[in-house]
mmCIF file of C-alpha atoms in Angstrom:
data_model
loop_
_atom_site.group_PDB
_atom_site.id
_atom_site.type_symbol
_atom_site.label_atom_id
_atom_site.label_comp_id
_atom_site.label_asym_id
_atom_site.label_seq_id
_atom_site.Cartn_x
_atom_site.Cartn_y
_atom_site.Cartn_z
ATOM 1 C CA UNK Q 65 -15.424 -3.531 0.730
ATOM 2 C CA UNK Q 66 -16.927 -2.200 3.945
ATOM 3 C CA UNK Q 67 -16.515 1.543 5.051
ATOM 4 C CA UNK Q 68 -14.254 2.522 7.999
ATOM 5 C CA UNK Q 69 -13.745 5.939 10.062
ATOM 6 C CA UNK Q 70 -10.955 6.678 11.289
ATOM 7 C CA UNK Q 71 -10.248 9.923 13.608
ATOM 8 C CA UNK Q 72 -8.128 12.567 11.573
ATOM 9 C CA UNK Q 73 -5.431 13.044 13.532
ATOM 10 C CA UNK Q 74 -3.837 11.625 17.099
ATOM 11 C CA UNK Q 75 -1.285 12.920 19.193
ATOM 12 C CA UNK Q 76 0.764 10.446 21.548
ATOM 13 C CA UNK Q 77 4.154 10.584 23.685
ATOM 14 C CA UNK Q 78 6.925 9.092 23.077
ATOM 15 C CA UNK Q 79 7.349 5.956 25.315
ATOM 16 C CA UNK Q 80 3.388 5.871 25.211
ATOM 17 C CA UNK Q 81 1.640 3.482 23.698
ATOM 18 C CA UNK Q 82 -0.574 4.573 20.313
ATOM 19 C CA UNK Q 83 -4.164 3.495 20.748
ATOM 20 C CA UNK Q 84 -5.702 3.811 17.385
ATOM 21 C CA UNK Q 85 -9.308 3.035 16.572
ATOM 22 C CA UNK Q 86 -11.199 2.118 13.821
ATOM 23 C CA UNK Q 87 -15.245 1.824 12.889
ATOM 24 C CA UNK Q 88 -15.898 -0.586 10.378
ATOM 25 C CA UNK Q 89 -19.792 -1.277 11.549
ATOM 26 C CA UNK Q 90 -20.877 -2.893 7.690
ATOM 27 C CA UNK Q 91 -18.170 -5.852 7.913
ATOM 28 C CA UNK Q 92 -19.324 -8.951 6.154
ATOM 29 C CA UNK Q 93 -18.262 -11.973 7.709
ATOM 30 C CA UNK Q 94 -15.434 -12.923 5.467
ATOM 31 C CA UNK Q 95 -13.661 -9.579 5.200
ATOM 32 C CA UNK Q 96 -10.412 -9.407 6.950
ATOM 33 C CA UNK Q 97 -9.722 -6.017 9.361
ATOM 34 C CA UNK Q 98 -6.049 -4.568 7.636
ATOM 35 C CA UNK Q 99 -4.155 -1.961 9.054
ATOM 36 C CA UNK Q 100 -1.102 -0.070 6.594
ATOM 37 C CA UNK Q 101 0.971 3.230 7.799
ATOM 38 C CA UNK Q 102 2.727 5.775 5.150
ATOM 39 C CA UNK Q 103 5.367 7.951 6.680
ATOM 40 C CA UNK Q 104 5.802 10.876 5.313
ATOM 41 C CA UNK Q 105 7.672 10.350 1.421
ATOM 42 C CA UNK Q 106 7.936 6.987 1.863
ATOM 43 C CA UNK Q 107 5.629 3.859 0.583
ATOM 44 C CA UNK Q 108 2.910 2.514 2.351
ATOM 45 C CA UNK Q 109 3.822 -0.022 4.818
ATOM 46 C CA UNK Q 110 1.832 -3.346 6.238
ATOM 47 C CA UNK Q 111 1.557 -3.692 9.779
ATOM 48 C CA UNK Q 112 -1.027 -6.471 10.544
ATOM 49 C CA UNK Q 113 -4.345 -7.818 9.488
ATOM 50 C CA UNK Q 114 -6.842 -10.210 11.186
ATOM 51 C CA UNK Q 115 -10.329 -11.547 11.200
ATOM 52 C CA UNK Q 116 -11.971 -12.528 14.325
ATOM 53 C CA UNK Q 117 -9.339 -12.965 16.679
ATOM 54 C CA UNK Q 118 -6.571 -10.601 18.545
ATOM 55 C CA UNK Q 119 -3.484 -10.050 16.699
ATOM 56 C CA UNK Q 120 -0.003 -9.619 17.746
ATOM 57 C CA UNK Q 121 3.080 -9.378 15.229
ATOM 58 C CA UNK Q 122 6.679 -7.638 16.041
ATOM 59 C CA UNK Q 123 5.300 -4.150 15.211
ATOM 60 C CA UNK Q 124 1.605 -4.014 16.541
ATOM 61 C CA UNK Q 125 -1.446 -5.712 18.476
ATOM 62 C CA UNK Q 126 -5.070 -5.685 17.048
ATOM 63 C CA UNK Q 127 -7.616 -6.069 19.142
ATOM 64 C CA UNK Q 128 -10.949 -6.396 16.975
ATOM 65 C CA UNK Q 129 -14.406 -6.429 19.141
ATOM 66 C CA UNK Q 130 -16.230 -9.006 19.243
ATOM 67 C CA UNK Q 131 -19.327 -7.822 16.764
ATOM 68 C CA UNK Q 132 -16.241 -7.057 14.674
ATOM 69 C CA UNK Q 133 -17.866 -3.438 13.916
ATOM 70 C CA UNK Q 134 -14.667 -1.947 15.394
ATOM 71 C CA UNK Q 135 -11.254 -2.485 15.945
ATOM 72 C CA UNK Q 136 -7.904 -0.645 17.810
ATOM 73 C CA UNK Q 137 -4.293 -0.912 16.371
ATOM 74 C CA UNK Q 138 -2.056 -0.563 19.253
ATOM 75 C CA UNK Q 139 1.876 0.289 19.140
ATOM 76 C CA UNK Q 140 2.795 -0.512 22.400
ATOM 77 C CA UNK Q 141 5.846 1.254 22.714
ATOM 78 C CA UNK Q 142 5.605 4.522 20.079
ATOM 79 C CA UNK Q 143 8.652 6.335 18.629
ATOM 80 C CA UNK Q 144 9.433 9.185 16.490
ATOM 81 C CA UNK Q 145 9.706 7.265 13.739
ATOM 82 C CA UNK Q 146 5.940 6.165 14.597
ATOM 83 C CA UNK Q 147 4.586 9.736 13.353
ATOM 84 C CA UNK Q 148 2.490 8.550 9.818
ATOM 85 C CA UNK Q 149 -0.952 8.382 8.610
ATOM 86 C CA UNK Q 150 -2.144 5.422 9.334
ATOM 87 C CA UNK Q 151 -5.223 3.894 7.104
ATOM 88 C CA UNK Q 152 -7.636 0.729 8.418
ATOM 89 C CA UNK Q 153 -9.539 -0.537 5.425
ATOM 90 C CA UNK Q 154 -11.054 -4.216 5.361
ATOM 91 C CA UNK Q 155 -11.221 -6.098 2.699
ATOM 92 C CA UNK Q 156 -12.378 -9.821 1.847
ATOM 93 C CA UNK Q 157 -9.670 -12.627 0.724
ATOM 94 C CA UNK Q 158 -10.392 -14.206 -2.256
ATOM 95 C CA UNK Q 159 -9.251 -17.407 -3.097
ATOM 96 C CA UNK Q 160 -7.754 -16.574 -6.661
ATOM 97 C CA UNK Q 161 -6.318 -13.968 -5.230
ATOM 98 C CA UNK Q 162 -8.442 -11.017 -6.456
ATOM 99 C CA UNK Q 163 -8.880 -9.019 -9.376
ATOM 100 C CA UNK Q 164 -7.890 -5.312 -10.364
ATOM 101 C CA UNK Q 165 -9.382 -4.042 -7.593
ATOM 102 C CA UNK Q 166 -6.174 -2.188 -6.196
ATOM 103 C CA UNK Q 167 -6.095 -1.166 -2.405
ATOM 104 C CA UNK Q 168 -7.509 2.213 -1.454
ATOM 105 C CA UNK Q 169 -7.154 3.998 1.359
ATOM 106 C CA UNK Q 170 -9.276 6.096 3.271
ATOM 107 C CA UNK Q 171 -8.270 9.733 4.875
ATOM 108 C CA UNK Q 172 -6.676 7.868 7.466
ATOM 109 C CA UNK Q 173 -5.300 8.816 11.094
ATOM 110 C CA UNK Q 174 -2.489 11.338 11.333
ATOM 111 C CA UNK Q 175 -0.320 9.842 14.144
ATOM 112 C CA UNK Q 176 1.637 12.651 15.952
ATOM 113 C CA UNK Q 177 4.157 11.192 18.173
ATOM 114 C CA UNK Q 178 5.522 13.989 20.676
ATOM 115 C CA UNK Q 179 8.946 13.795 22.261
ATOM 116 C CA UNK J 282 17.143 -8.704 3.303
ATOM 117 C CA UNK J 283 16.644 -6.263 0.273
ATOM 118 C CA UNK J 284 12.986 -6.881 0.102
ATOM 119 C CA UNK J 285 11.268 -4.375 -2.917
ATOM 120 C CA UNK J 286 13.393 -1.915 -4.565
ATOM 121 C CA UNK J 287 12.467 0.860 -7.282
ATOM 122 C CA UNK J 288 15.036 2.767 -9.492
ATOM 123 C CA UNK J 289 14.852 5.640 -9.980
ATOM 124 C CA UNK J 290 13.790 7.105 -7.288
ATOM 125 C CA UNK J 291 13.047 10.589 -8.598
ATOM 126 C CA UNK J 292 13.222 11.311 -12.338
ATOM 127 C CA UNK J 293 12.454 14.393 -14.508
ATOM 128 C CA UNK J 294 11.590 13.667 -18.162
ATOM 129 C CA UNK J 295 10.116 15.743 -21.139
ATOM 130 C CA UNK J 296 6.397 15.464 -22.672
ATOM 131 C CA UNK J 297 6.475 12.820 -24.960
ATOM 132 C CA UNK J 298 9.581 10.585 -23.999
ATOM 133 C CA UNK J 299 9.518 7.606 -23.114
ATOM 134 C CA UNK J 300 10.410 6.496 -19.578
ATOM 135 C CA UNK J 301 10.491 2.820 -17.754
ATOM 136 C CA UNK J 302 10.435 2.900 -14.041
ATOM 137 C CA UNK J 303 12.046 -0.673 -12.622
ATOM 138 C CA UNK J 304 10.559 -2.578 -9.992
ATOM 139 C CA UNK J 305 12.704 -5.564 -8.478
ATOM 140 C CA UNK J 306 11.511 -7.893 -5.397
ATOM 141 C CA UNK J 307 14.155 -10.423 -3.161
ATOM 142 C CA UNK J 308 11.210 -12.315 -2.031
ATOM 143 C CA UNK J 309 9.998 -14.113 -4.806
ATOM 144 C CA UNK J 310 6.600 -12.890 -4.442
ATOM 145 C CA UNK J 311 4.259 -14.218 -7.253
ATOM 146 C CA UNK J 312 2.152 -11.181 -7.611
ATOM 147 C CA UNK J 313 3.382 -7.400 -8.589
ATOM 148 C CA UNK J 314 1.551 -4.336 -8.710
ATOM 149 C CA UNK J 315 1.933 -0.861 -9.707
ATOM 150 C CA UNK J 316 0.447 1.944 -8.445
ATOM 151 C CA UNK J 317 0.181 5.510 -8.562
ATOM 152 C CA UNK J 318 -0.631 8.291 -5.460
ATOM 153 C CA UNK J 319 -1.476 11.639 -6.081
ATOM 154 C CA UNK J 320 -3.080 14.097 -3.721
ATOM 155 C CA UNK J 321 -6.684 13.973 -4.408
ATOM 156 C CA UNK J 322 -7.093 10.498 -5.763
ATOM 157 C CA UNK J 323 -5.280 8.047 -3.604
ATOM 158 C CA UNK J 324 -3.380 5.184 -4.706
ATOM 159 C CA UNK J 325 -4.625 3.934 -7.855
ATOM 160 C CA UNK J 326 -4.008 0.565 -8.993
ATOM 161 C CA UNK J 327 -2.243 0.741 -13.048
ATOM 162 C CA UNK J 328 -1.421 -2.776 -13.571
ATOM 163 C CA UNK J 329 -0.736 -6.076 -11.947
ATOM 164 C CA UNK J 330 0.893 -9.503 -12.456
ATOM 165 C CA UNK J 331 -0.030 -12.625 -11.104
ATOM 166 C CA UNK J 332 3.380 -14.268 -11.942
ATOM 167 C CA UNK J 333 6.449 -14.230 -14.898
ATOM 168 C CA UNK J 334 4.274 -13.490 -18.045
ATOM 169 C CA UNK J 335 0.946 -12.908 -16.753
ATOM 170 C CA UNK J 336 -0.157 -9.158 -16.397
ATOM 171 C CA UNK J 337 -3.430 -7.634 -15.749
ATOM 172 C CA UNK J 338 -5.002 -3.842 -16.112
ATOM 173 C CA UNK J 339 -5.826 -1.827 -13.043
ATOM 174 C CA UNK J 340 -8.012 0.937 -12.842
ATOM 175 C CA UNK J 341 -6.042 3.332 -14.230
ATOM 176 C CA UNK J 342 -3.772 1.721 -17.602
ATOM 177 C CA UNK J 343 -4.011 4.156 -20.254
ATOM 178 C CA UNK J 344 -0.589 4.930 -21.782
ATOM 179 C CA UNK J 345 1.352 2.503 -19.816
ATOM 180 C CA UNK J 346 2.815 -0.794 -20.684
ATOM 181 C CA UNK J 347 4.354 -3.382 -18.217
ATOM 182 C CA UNK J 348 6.137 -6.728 -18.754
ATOM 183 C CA UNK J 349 7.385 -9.734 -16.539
ATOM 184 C CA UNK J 350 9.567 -12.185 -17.853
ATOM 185 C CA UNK J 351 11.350 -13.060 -14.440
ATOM 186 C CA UNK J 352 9.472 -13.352 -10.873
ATOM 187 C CA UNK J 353 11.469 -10.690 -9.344
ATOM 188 C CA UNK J 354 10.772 -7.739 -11.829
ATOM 189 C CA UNK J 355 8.023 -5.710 -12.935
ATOM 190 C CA UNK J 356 8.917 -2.578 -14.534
ATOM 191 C CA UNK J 357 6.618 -0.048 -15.718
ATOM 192 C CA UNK J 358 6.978 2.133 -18.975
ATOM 193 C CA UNK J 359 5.483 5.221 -20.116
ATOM 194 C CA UNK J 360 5.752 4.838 -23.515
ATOM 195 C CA UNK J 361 4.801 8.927 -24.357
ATOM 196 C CA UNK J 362 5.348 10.924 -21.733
ATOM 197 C CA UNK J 363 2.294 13.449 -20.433
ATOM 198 C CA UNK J 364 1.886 16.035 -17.864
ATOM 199 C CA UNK J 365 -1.004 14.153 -16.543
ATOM 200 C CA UNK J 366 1.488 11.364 -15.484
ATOM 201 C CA UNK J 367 3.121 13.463 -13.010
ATOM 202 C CA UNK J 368 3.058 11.536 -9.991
ATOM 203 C CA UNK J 369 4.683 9.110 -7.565
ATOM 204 C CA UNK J 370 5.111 6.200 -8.483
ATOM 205 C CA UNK J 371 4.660 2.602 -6.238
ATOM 206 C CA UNK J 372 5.513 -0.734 -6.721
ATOM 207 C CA UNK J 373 3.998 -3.739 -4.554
ATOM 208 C CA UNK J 374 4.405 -7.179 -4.385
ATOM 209 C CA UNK J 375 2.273 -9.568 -2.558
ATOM 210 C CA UNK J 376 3.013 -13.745 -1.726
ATOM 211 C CA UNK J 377 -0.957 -14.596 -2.718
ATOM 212 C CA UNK J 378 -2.798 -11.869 -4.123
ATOM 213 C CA UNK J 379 -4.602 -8.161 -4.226
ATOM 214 C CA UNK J 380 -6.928 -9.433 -1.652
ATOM 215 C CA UNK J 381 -3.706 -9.940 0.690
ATOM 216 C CA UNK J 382 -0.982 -7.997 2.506
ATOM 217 C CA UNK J 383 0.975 -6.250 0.123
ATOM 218 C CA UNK J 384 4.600 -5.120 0.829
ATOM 219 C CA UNK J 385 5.370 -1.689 -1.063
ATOM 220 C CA UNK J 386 8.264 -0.287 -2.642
ATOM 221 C CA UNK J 387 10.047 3.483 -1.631
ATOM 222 C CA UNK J 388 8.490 4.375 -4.565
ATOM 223 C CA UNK J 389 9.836 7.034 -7.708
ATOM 224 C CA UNK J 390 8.691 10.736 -8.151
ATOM 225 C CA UNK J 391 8.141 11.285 -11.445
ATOM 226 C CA UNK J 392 7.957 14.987 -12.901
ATOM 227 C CA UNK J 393 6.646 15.295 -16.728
ATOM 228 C CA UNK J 394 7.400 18.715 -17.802
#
């Protein structure tokens, strides 16, 4: 799976929308941009994933460039409950559904939401 | 919508007992996974299941042992108890496979003492 860098830590206001980005510049073409969130003591979370195109879903919006070397998760509307480390990682979809090789996350962003 | 649950959610046990950590999913999700998260190292994948009697090794199996004989649960036992198991403790289920989203559990704190 490609690389990504992510920026250690972000801070945003409440109300705000999150901007977060994401360098993934060694995508192959068939490896999907995923974006998961842990909150602090709790398990990770999925928020969206997508290939080529934008992305909306009830939580998020990813916008992925069009080289697909980066990408920007964007909760539009952040709230306390926002404030987790959120990890980009991209990964290709196999069609028998993959092996043993588990998800790993990266360092990830540490999302700060101030009130 | 119960979704994933885990039981217990924090457990305390003795060096060499033996321990099974329960994993149960509402969705009907064909695959299971179980990982484990420790400061340092990540999540590391122990074992998976594709669906009811099919199970798989991670990367990290060594004294644990899992079965599936319904869909919605996976449980995970330690059959002898070591320190180095100290950990938490995550369960995952995905609709199509590793390669896909996966939808986690609140996952259980185990202590080995």
């Amino acid at each position: 799976d490609a690389k990504t860098t992510q920026p250690t830590s972000m801070d945003c206001a409440e109300g705000r929308a999150a901007n977060l980005p994401c360098n993934h510049s060694t995508i192959s073409g068939n490896e999907y941009v995923y974006w998961y969130r842990q909150i602090h003591s709790q398990g990770p979370q999925y928020i969206i994933h997508g290939l080529k195109n934008n992305e909306t879903n009830e939580m998020a919006s990813l916008i992925i460039t069009e080289d697909r070397k980066s990408s920007t998760l964007i909760l539009p509307h952040a709230t306390l409950r926002d404030t987790a480390v959120y990890y980009c990682i991209v990964r290709a979809q196999s069609s028998s559904g993959g092996g043993a090789d588990g998800l790993t996350f990266g360092k990830g962003t540490h999302l700060i939401i101030q009130p | 919508d119960a979704g994933i649950t885990q039981s217990p959610r924090y457990k305390i046990t003795e060096t060499g007992r033996q321990v099974t950590l329960m994993c149960h999913q509402t969705w009907s999700h064909s695959y299971m996974f179980w990982y484990r998260q420790d400061l340092g190292h990540g999540l590391r994948l122990i074992y998976y299941s594709a669906a009811a009697d099919i199970t798989d090794k991670g990367e990290v199996p060594d004294g644990y042992v899992v079965s599936r004989s319904k869909t919605e649960n996976f449980p995970l036992t330690l059959e002898s108890a070591t320190r180095s198991q100290t950990s938490v403790y995550f369960c995952a289920s995905s609709v199509r496979g590793i390669d896909y989203e996966q939808y986690f559990g609140p996952g259980t704190r185990l202590t080995v003492t």
